[in-house]
C-alpha positions as CSV (number, residue, x, y, z in Angstrom):
1,M,85.2,35.8,115.9
2,A,85.6,33.1,118.6
3,E,84.4,29.6,117.8
4,E,81.8,29.7,120.8
5,E,80.7,33.2,119.3
6,S,80.2,32.1,116.0
7,G,78.3,28.8,117.2
8,M,81.1,26.5,115.7
9,E,82.6,24.1,118.2
10,F,85.3,21.9,116.3
11,V,85.5,18.5,117.4
12,S,88.0,17.5,115.0
13,I,90.6,18.8,112.6
14,N,88.5,17.4,109.7
15,E,85.5,19.6,111.0
16,R,87.7,22.6,110.9
17,I,89.1,21.9,107.5
18,A,85.3,21.7,106.3
19,Y,84.7,24.9,108.0
20,E,87.5,26.5,106.2
21,M,86.7,25.2,102.9
22,K,82.9,26.3,103.5
23,I,83.7,30.1,104.3
24,R,86.1,30.0,101.2
25,G,83.3,28.3,98.9
26,M,86.1,25.6,98.2
27,T,85.3,22.2,96.6
28,V,87.3,19.0,97.6
29,Y,88.7,19.3,93.8
30,K,89.8,22.7,94.1
31,L,91.2,22.0,97.8
32,A,93.3,18.9,96.4
33,K,94.4,21.1,93.2
34,L,95.6,24.0,95.2
35,S,97.0,21.9,98.0
36,K,98.3,18.7,95.8
37,V,96.7,16.4,98.4
38,S,94.8,13.7,96.5
39,K,91.0,14.0,96.0
40,T,90.6,10.5,97.8
41,A,92.5,11.6,100.9
42,I,90.5,14.6,101.2
43,K,87.2,12.7,100.8
44,N,88.4,10.3,103.3
45,W,88.5,12.9,106.1
46,F,84.9,13.6,105.5
47,S,83.9,9.7,105.1
48,A,81.4,7.9,107.5
49,I,84.7,6.6,109.5
50,P,86.9,9.6,108.8
51,H,90.7,9.5,108.4
52,T,92.9,12.1,110.2
53,P,95.2,14.2,108.0
54,S,98.8,13.3,108.1
55,E,101.2,16.0,109.0
56,K,102.3,16.8,105.7
57,S,98.8,17.2,104.3
58,L,98.1,19.4,107.3
59,I,100.9,21.4,106.3
60,R,99.9,21.8,102.8
61,I,96.4,22.6,103.6
62,A,97.2,25.5,106.2
63,K,99.3,27.0,103.4
64,V,96.3,26.9,101.1
65,F,94.2,28.7,103.7
66,D,97.1,31.2,104.4
67,M,97.3,30.2,107.9
68,S,100.0,28.2,110.2
69,V,99.0,24.3,111.1
70,E,99.0,25.7,114.6
71,E,96.0,28.2,113.5
72,L,94.6,25.3,111.6
73,V,94.6,22.6,114.5
74,N,93.8,24.9,117.3
75,G,91.4,27.3,115.9
76,C,93.7,30.3,116.2
77,G,93.6,33.2,114.0
78,E,89.6,33.5,114.0
79,E,89.8,37.3,113.6
80,K,92.1,36.7,110.6
81,N,89.4,34.4,108.9
82,E,86.7,36.9,109.7
83,I,88.3,39.5,107.7
84,K,89.3,37.1,105.1
85,E,85.8,35.9,104.5
86,L,84.6,39.6,104.5
87,M,87.1,40.5,101.8
88,M,86.0,37.5,99.9
89,L,82.2,38.5,100.3
90,W,83.2,42.0,99.3
91,N,84.9,41.0,96.1
92,R,81.9,39.3,94.9
93,L,79.8,42.6,95.4
94,K,79.2,44.7,92.3
95,E,80.3,48.6,92.3
96,E,77.0,50.0,93.2
97,E,76.3,47.2,96.0
98,K,79.6,48.1,97.7
99,D,78.6,51.8,97.6
100,T,75.2,50.8,99.2
101,F,76.7,48.5,101.7
102,I,79.6,51.1,103.0
103,K,76.3,53.9,103.4
104,Q,74.7,51.2,105.3
105,I,77.6,50.5,107.7
106,R,78.4,54.1,108.0
107,E,74.6,54.7,109.3
108,K,74.6,51.7,111.4
109,I,77.8,52.8,113.3
110,K,77.0,56.7,112.9
111,L,79.9,57.9,111.0
């Protein structure tokens, strides 16, 4: 899904990181733990006067999000993110909910 189609236009890398965290249900603490970037540094990216992540931090954050730094910075790979989000949501469903969902999708696309 393109940024325009999703209604998301990212003004800064900080907003992009916040979006990626949101779709993954990730807290600052969890991102810090997985990326080995300090919580303080990450919190500073979202402060009233936001700091810009360092190149080293961007590399670590992109790795956690399973994307390249270019994808993270430029917003490429939206389709890949959409699939990941669907898989994360799918994995939260109970088996009977999955069956119902599949039936609904098949009806919607007339399979």
